[in-house]
Structure formats: C-alpha cells, structure tokens
Amino acid sequence: MEKVRFKSVSTLDILFFLALLLNVFNHLLFEKTIVPVYIIGLLYVCGLLFYFAIKRKEFFSRINVFERLLYTMVIFGSMLSFCFLTLNYIFSKKETHFTTCKVKCHSKRLWTVVKKVKEPSVVYAELPEGLNKRIPVSKEERMGLHHIDSLEVQLSPGAFGFSIIRRIIPRNENT
C-alpha cells in the first residue's frame, strides 16, 4: 500500500485563506455602509502597491509574478478595505438623521436558509447621494414589503464621511 503524502501548507496560503475569510466581514460591513464600490476597488488596487515593497523578499521566491500580484492584491486589499470599513463604522457619530430612499426593485436573497419565505429580503434603493444600494431587509422589516415604494433609512455619519445605515423603515407612499 502506497503512503499518501500531503503537500505542506505555506504561510502565504494561510494568509490568502484568512484574507478570503476577512472578505466575509468586509461584505457585512459594506452592506451597513453607504460607500461607492469604486472606493473598495481603489483599496484593492492600493493593495497591489505592497507588491513593490515585498517583491524581493524570500517569502515570494517560489511563485511567479502573476501569482505574487494576485496574492498581494487579495491579502493587502482585503486588509485595507477591512480597516477602512471598520474604522468608518466603529468611529461613526452617534447623531442620526432620516432620509427617504426610492425603492427601485425587490428581490430575494440568492442564498436563503428557509426557501418558503414569500417576502423579498433585499431591496435596491436609490439613495440621495446618487448611489444605488442593495439593502438587506430583516424579517421584522419585510412584512408587506411587496407594496413598498420607499424606505425611511436612519443614517449616521461615519468617521470618513460615509454614512452608516442604522435602521430601515419601509414606507408605502400610496396609503
């Protein structure tokens, strides 16, 4: 019987896996923050700049240039965006204000635990800043959501000037 050998896992592979897990938290923070997608993209591009700082290190000696670029973009881009979103959220101001957002369409989540839910769990709303935002709606907030025309969104200013969504109140303008 032949003995099975496992390939050793490098530190770079562990960092890459941790960066992918960090992106789950980035997604959750992104849903709660009104920030344009291009800002997050710029942070990932800034993560590429770390490539030039560490390209001569022995750490990257066994992989080719394309893989080095991919690793640095994902690892450092995830870290930069996590720091940006977390600091914006944690150090946001306590005062809040309400704004009305027009609902463009209703949708169901792609991955749901309970498939029998009839109410939509995601709305696409047009925000006053000119952004279209995918806003997840909690179970309590989505009762009767099929007839919602707008959302009353409670916002608080974030540390970097990007608003944080505190609460969502569905509104029907026809009634």
PDB file of C-alpha atoms in Angstrom:
ATOM      1  CA  MET A   1       0.000   0.000   0.000  1.00  0.00           C
ATOM      2  CA  GLU A   2       1.357   3.372  -1.024  1.00  0.00           C
ATOM      3  CA  LYS A   3       1.667   6.103   1.569  1.00  0.00           C
ATOM      4  CA  VAL A   4      -0.213   9.313   0.790  1.00  0.00           C
ATOM      5  CA  ARG A   5       1.807  12.497   1.074  1.00  0.00           C
ATOM      6  CA  PHE A   6       0.201  15.796   1.754  1.00  0.00           C
ATOM      7  CA  LYS A   7       1.604  18.972   0.344  1.00  0.00           C
ATOM      8  CA  SER A   8       2.724  21.322   3.065  1.00  0.00           C
ATOM      9  CA  VAL A   9       0.727  24.483   3.515  1.00  0.00           C
ATOM     10  CA  SER A  10       2.774  27.647   3.293  1.00  0.00           C
ATOM     11  CA  THR A  11       2.356  30.802   5.315  1.00  0.00           C
ATOM     12  CA  LEU A  12       1.306  32.568   2.135  1.00  0.00           C
ATOM     13  CA  ASP A  13      -1.548  30.095   1.626  1.00  0.00           C
ATOM     14  CA  ILE A  14      -2.710  30.653   5.202  1.00  0.00           C
ATOM     15  CA  LEU A  15      -2.633  34.442   4.727  1.00  0.00           C
ATOM     16  CA  PHE A  16      -4.583  34.101   1.489  1.00  0.00           C
ATOM     17  CA  PHE A  17      -7.234  31.943   3.188  1.00  0.00           C
ATOM     18  CA  LEU A  18      -7.508  34.396   6.092  1.00  0.00           C
ATOM     19  CA  ALA A  19      -7.906  37.257   3.613  1.00  0.00           C
ATOM     20  CA  LEU A  20     -10.767  35.393   1.950  1.00  0.00           C
ATOM     21  CA  LEU A  21     -12.421  34.960   5.355  1.00  0.00           C
ATOM     22  CA  LEU A  22     -11.861  38.643   6.028  1.00  0.00           C
ATOM     23  CA  ASN A  23     -13.851  39.392   2.886  1.00  0.00           C
ATOM     24  CA  VAL A  24     -16.929  37.910   4.577  1.00  0.00           C
ATOM     25  CA  PHE A  25     -16.663  40.609   7.243  1.00  0.00           C
ATOM     26  CA  ASN A  26     -15.971  43.176   4.528  1.00  0.00           C
ATOM     27  CA  HIS A  27     -19.223  42.194   2.840  1.00  0.00           C
ATOM     28  CA  LEU A  28     -21.199  42.566   6.075  1.00  0.00           C
ATOM     29  CA  LEU A  29     -19.649  45.975   6.754  1.00  0.00           C
ATOM     30  CA  PHE A  30     -20.210  47.049   3.146  1.00  0.00           C
ATOM     31  CA  GLU A  31     -23.936  46.278   3.496  1.00  0.00           C
ATOM     32  CA  LYS A  32     -24.137  48.600   6.513  1.00  0.00           C
ATOM     33  CA  THR A  33     -22.124  51.416   4.921  1.00  0.00           C
ATOM     34  CA  ILE A  34     -23.070  53.710   2.068  1.00  0.00           C
ATOM     35  CA  VAL A  35     -19.784  53.746   0.214  1.00  0.00           C
ATOM     36  CA  PRO A  36     -19.299  53.583  -3.574  1.00  0.00           C
ATOM     37  CA  VAL A  37     -17.880  50.336  -4.901  1.00  0.00           C
ATOM     38  CA  TYR A  38     -15.024  52.147  -6.628  1.00  0.00           C
ATOM     39  CA  ILE A  39     -13.620  53.142  -3.205  1.00  0.00           C
ATOM     40  CA  ILE A  40     -13.297  49.466  -2.273  1.00  0.00           C
ATOM     41  CA  GLY A  41     -11.772  48.790  -5.696  1.00  0.00           C
ATOM     42  CA  LEU A  42      -9.222  51.550  -5.112  1.00  0.00           C
ATOM     43  CA  LEU A  43      -8.261  49.952  -1.806  1.00  0.00           C
ATOM     44  CA  TYR A  44      -7.613  46.654  -3.586  1.00  0.00           C
ATOM     45  CA  VAL A  45      -5.510  48.468  -6.188  1.00  0.00           C
ATOM     46  CA  CYS A  46      -3.595  50.093  -3.323  1.00  0.00           C
ATOM     47  CA  GLY A  47      -3.022  46.562  -2.047  1.00  0.00           C
ATOM     48  CA  LEU A  48      -1.105  45.956  -5.281  1.00  0.00           C
ATOM     49  CA  LEU A  49       1.353  48.661  -4.246  1.00  0.00           C
ATOM     50  CA  PHE A  50       2.534  46.381  -1.456  1.00  0.00           C
ATOM     51  CA  TYR A  51       3.834  44.084  -4.185  1.00  0.00           C
ATOM     52  CA  PHE A  52       6.633  46.512  -4.940  1.00  0.00           C
ATOM     53  CA  ALA A  53       7.560  46.729  -1.273  1.00  0.00           C
ATOM     54  CA  ILE A  54       7.915  42.980  -0.763  1.00  0.00           C
ATOM     55  CA  LYS A  55       8.652  41.561  -4.224  1.00  0.00           C
ATOM     56  CA  ARG A  56      12.317  40.882  -3.432  1.00  0.00           C
ATOM     57  CA  LYS A  57      11.588  39.031  -0.211  1.00  0.00           C
ATOM     58  CA  GLU A  58      12.266  35.320   0.080  1.00  0.00           C
ATOM     59  CA  PHE A  59       8.646  34.962   1.091  1.00  0.00           C
ATOM     60  CA  PHE A  60       7.593  35.172  -2.579  1.00  0.00           C
ATOM     61  CA  SER A  61      10.566  33.418  -4.144  1.00  0.00           C
ATOM     62  CA  ARG A  62       8.781  30.203  -5.196  1.00  0.00           C
ATOM     63  CA  ILE A  63       5.850  31.685  -7.108  1.00  0.00           C
ATOM     64  CA  ASN A  64       5.674  33.562 -10.384  1.00  0.00           C
ATOM     65  CA  VAL A  65       4.914  37.247 -10.881  1.00  0.00           C
ATOM     66  CA  PHE A  66       1.204  36.844 -11.696  1.00  0.00           C
ATOM     67  CA  GLU A  67       0.604  34.813  -8.540  1.00  0.00           C
ATOM     68  CA  ARG A  68       2.540  37.368  -6.481  1.00  0.00           C
ATOM     69  CA  LEU A  69       0.334  40.153  -7.823  1.00  0.00           C
ATOM     70  CA  LEU A  70      -2.819  38.147  -7.085  1.00  0.00           C
ATOM     71  CA  TYR A  71      -1.713  37.260  -3.561  1.00  0.00           C
ATOM     72  CA  THR A  72      -0.732  40.821  -2.668  1.00  0.00           C
ATOM     73  CA  MET A  73      -3.914  42.290  -4.149  1.00  0.00           C
ATOM     74  CA  VAL A  74      -6.198  39.898  -2.257  1.00  0.00           C
ATOM     75  CA  ILE A  75      -4.275  39.855   1.034  1.00  0.00           C
ATOM     76  CA  PHE A  76      -3.447  43.547   1.355  1.00  0.00           C
ATOM     77  CA  GLY A  77      -6.595  44.774  -0.430  1.00  0.00           C
ATOM     78  CA  SER A  78      -8.746  42.787   2.000  1.00  0.00           C
ATOM     79  CA  MET A  79      -6.835  44.154   4.960  1.00  0.00           C
ATOM     80  CA  LEU A  80      -7.023  47.757   3.733  1.00  0.00           C
ATOM     81  CA  SER A  81     -10.737  47.586   2.973  1.00  0.00           C
ATOM     82  CA  PHE A  82     -11.427  45.891   6.320  1.00  0.00           C
ATOM     83  CA  CYS A  83      -9.527  48.615   8.174  1.00  0.00           C
ATOM     84  CA  PHE A  84     -11.294  51.348   6.198  1.00  0.00           C
ATOM     85  CA  LEU A  85     -14.805  49.936   6.687  1.00  0.00           C
ATOM     86  CA  THR A  86     -14.242  49.009  10.332  1.00  0.00           C
ATOM     87  CA  LEU A  87     -12.806  52.392  11.333  1.00  0.00           C
ATOM     88  CA  ASN A  88     -15.613  54.166   9.469  1.00  0.00           C
ATOM     89  CA  TYR A  89     -18.197  52.048  11.308  1.00  0.00           C
ATOM     90  CA  ILE A  90     -16.677  51.999  14.816  1.00  0.00           C
ATOM     91  CA  PHE A  91     -15.850  55.699  14.970  1.00  0.00           C
ATOM     92  CA  SER A  92     -19.121  56.893  13.441  1.00  0.00           C
ATOM     93  CA  LYS A  93     -21.011  59.674  15.139  1.00  0.00           C
ATOM     94  CA  LYS A  94     -23.978  58.902  17.395  1.00  0.00           C
ATOM     95  CA  GLU A  95     -26.341  61.509  15.961  1.00  0.00           C
ATOM     96  CA  THR A  96     -28.673  60.187  13.307  1.00  0.00           C
ATOM     97  CA  HIS A  97     -30.932  61.580  10.634  1.00  0.00           C
ATOM     98  CA  PHE A  98     -33.606  60.038   8.452  1.00  0.00           C
ATOM     99  CA  THR A  99     -33.630  60.102   4.685  1.00  0.00           C
ATOM    100  CA  THR A 100     -36.148  58.721   2.234  1.00  0.00           C
ATOM    101  CA  CYS A 101     -34.920  56.373  -0.479  1.00  0.00           C
ATOM    102  CA  LYS A 102     -36.973  55.378  -3.507  1.00  0.00           C
ATOM    103  CA  VAL A 103     -37.179  51.599  -3.965  1.00  0.00           C
ATOM    104  CA  LYS A 104     -36.233  50.556  -7.483  1.00  0.00           C
ATOM    105  CA  CYS A 105     -36.971  46.822  -7.197  1.00  0.00           C
ATOM    106  CA  HIS A 106     -37.472  43.952  -4.754  1.00  0.00           C
ATOM    107  CA  SER A 107     -35.505  40.736  -4.798  1.00  0.00           C
ATOM    108  CA  LYS A 108     -34.901  37.584  -2.840  1.00  0.00           C
ATOM    109  CA  ARG A 109     -31.529  36.632  -1.478  1.00  0.00           C
ATOM    110  CA  LEU A 110     -29.544  34.218  -3.541  1.00  0.00           C
ATOM    111  CA  TRP A 111     -28.737  32.011  -0.553  1.00  0.00           C
ATOM    112  CA  THR A 112     -31.545  31.554   1.934  1.00  0.00           C
ATOM    113  CA  VAL A 113     -31.910  29.142   4.812  1.00  0.00           C
ATOM    114  CA  VAL A 114     -35.679  28.891   4.549  1.00  0.00           C
ATOM    115  CA  LYS A 115     -36.880  28.511   0.960  1.00  0.00           C
ATOM    116  CA  LYS A 116     -40.573  29.071   1.812  1.00  0.00           C
ATOM    117  CA  VAL A 117     -40.234  32.795   2.525  1.00  0.00           C
ATOM    118  CA  LYS A 118     -42.536  34.704   0.182  1.00  0.00           C
ATOM    119  CA  GLU A 119     -41.485  38.237   1.095  1.00  0.00           C
ATOM    120  CA  PRO A 120     -38.476  39.749  -0.653  1.00  0.00           C
ATOM    121  CA  SER A 121     -35.441  40.028   1.590  1.00  0.00           C
ATOM    122  CA  VAL A 122     -33.418  42.537  -0.444  1.00  0.00           C
ATOM    123  CA  VAL A 123     -34.391  45.860  -1.998  1.00  0.00           C
ATOM    124  CA  TYR A 124     -32.472  48.015  -4.402  1.00  0.00           C
ATOM    125  CA  ALA A 125     -32.888  51.631  -3.383  1.00  0.00           C
ATOM    126  CA  GLU A 126     -31.766  54.914  -4.877  1.00  0.00           C
ATOM    127  CA  LEU A 127     -30.001  56.956  -2.208  1.00  0.00           C
ATOM    128  CA  PRO A 128     -29.820  60.761  -2.071  1.00  0.00           C
ATOM    129  CA  GLU A 129     -26.077  60.677  -2.857  1.00  0.00           C
ATOM    130  CA  GLY A 130     -26.952  59.292  -6.314  1.00  0.00           C
ATOM    131  CA  LEU A 131     -25.919  55.751  -5.424  1.00  0.00           C
ATOM    132  CA  ASN A 132     -27.999  52.653  -5.969  1.00  0.00           C
ATOM    133  CA  LYS A 133     -27.602  50.384  -2.956  1.00  0.00           C
ATOM    134  CA  ARG A 134     -28.594  46.802  -2.328  1.00  0.00           C
ATOM    135  CA  ILE A 135     -30.121  46.901   1.140  1.00  0.00           C
ATOM    136  CA  PRO A 136     -30.841  43.678   3.035  1.00  0.00           C
ATOM    137  CA  VAL A 137     -34.080  43.834   4.987  1.00  0.00           C
ATOM    138  CA  SER A 138     -34.577  41.947   8.248  1.00  0.00           C
ATOM    139  CA  LYS A 139     -37.531  39.661   8.944  1.00  0.00           C
ATOM    140  CA  GLU A 140     -39.352  42.285  11.020  1.00  0.00           C
ATOM    141  CA  GLU A 141     -38.878  44.967   8.375  1.00  0.00           C
ATOM    142  CA  ARG A 142     -40.093  42.976   5.371  1.00  0.00           C
ATOM    143  CA  MET A 143     -43.695  42.274   6.365  1.00  0.00           C
ATOM    144  CA  GLY A 144     -45.803  43.534   3.488  1.00  0.00           C
ATOM    145  CA  LEU A 145     -42.719  44.603   1.524  1.00  0.00           C
ATOM    146  CA  HIS A 146     -44.293  43.808  -1.872  1.00  0.00           C
ATOM    147  CA  HIS A 147     -46.157  47.131  -1.815  1.00  0.00           C
ATOM    148  CA  ILE A 148     -43.337  49.338  -0.561  1.00  0.00           C
ATOM    149  CA  ASP A 149     -42.473  52.401  -2.655  1.00  0.00           C
ATOM    150  CA  SER A 150     -39.768  53.901  -0.474  1.00  0.00           C
ATOM    151  CA  LEU A 151     -37.649  53.288   2.586  1.00  0.00           C
ATOM    152  CA  GLU A 152     -37.057  55.588   5.503  1.00  0.00           C
ATOM    153  CA  VAL A 153     -33.389  54.980   6.328  1.00  0.00           C
ATOM    154  CA  GLN A 154     -31.821  56.109   9.601  1.00  0.00           C
ATOM    155  CA  LEU A 155     -28.246  57.159   8.869  1.00  0.00           C
ATOM    156  CA  SER A 156     -25.365  58.347  10.969  1.00  0.00           C
ATOM    157  CA  PRO A 157     -22.202  59.932   9.587  1.00  0.00           C
ATOM    158  CA  GLY A 158     -19.185  57.644   9.557  1.00  0.00           C
ATOM    159  CA  ALA A 159     -15.653  58.567  10.562  1.00  0.00           C
ATOM    160  CA  PHE A 160     -14.542  59.037   6.939  1.00  0.00           C
ATOM    161  CA  GLY A 161     -17.740  60.757   5.828  1.00  0.00           C
ATOM    162  CA  PHE A 162     -19.506  57.664   4.504  1.00  0.00           C
ATOM    163  CA  SER A 163     -22.910  57.140   6.118  1.00  0.00           C
ATOM    164  CA  ILE A 164     -23.768  54.121   8.245  1.00  0.00           C
ATOM    165  CA  ILE A 165     -27.218  52.517   7.952  1.00  0.00           C
ATOM    166  CA  ARG A 166     -28.641  52.202  11.469  1.00  0.00           C
ATOM    167  CA  ARG A 167     -32.270  51.252  10.801  1.00  0.00           C
ATOM    168  CA  ILE A 168     -34.651  50.781   7.886  1.00  0.00           C
ATOM    169  CA  ILE A 169     -38.363  51.607   7.986  1.00  0.00           C
ATOM    170  CA  PRO A 170     -40.453  50.505   4.954  1.00  0.00           C
ATOM    171  CA  ARG A 171     -42.940  53.142   3.708  1.00  0.00           C
ATOM    172  CA  ASN A 172     -45.832  52.959   1.284  1.00  0.00           C
ATOM    173  CA  GLU A 173     -46.403  56.350  -0.316  1.00  0.00           C
ATOM    174  CA  ASN A 174     -49.778  55.407  -1.818  1.00  0.00           C
ATOM    175  CA  THR A 175     -51.550  54.945   1.510  1.00  0.00           C
TER     176      THR A 175
END
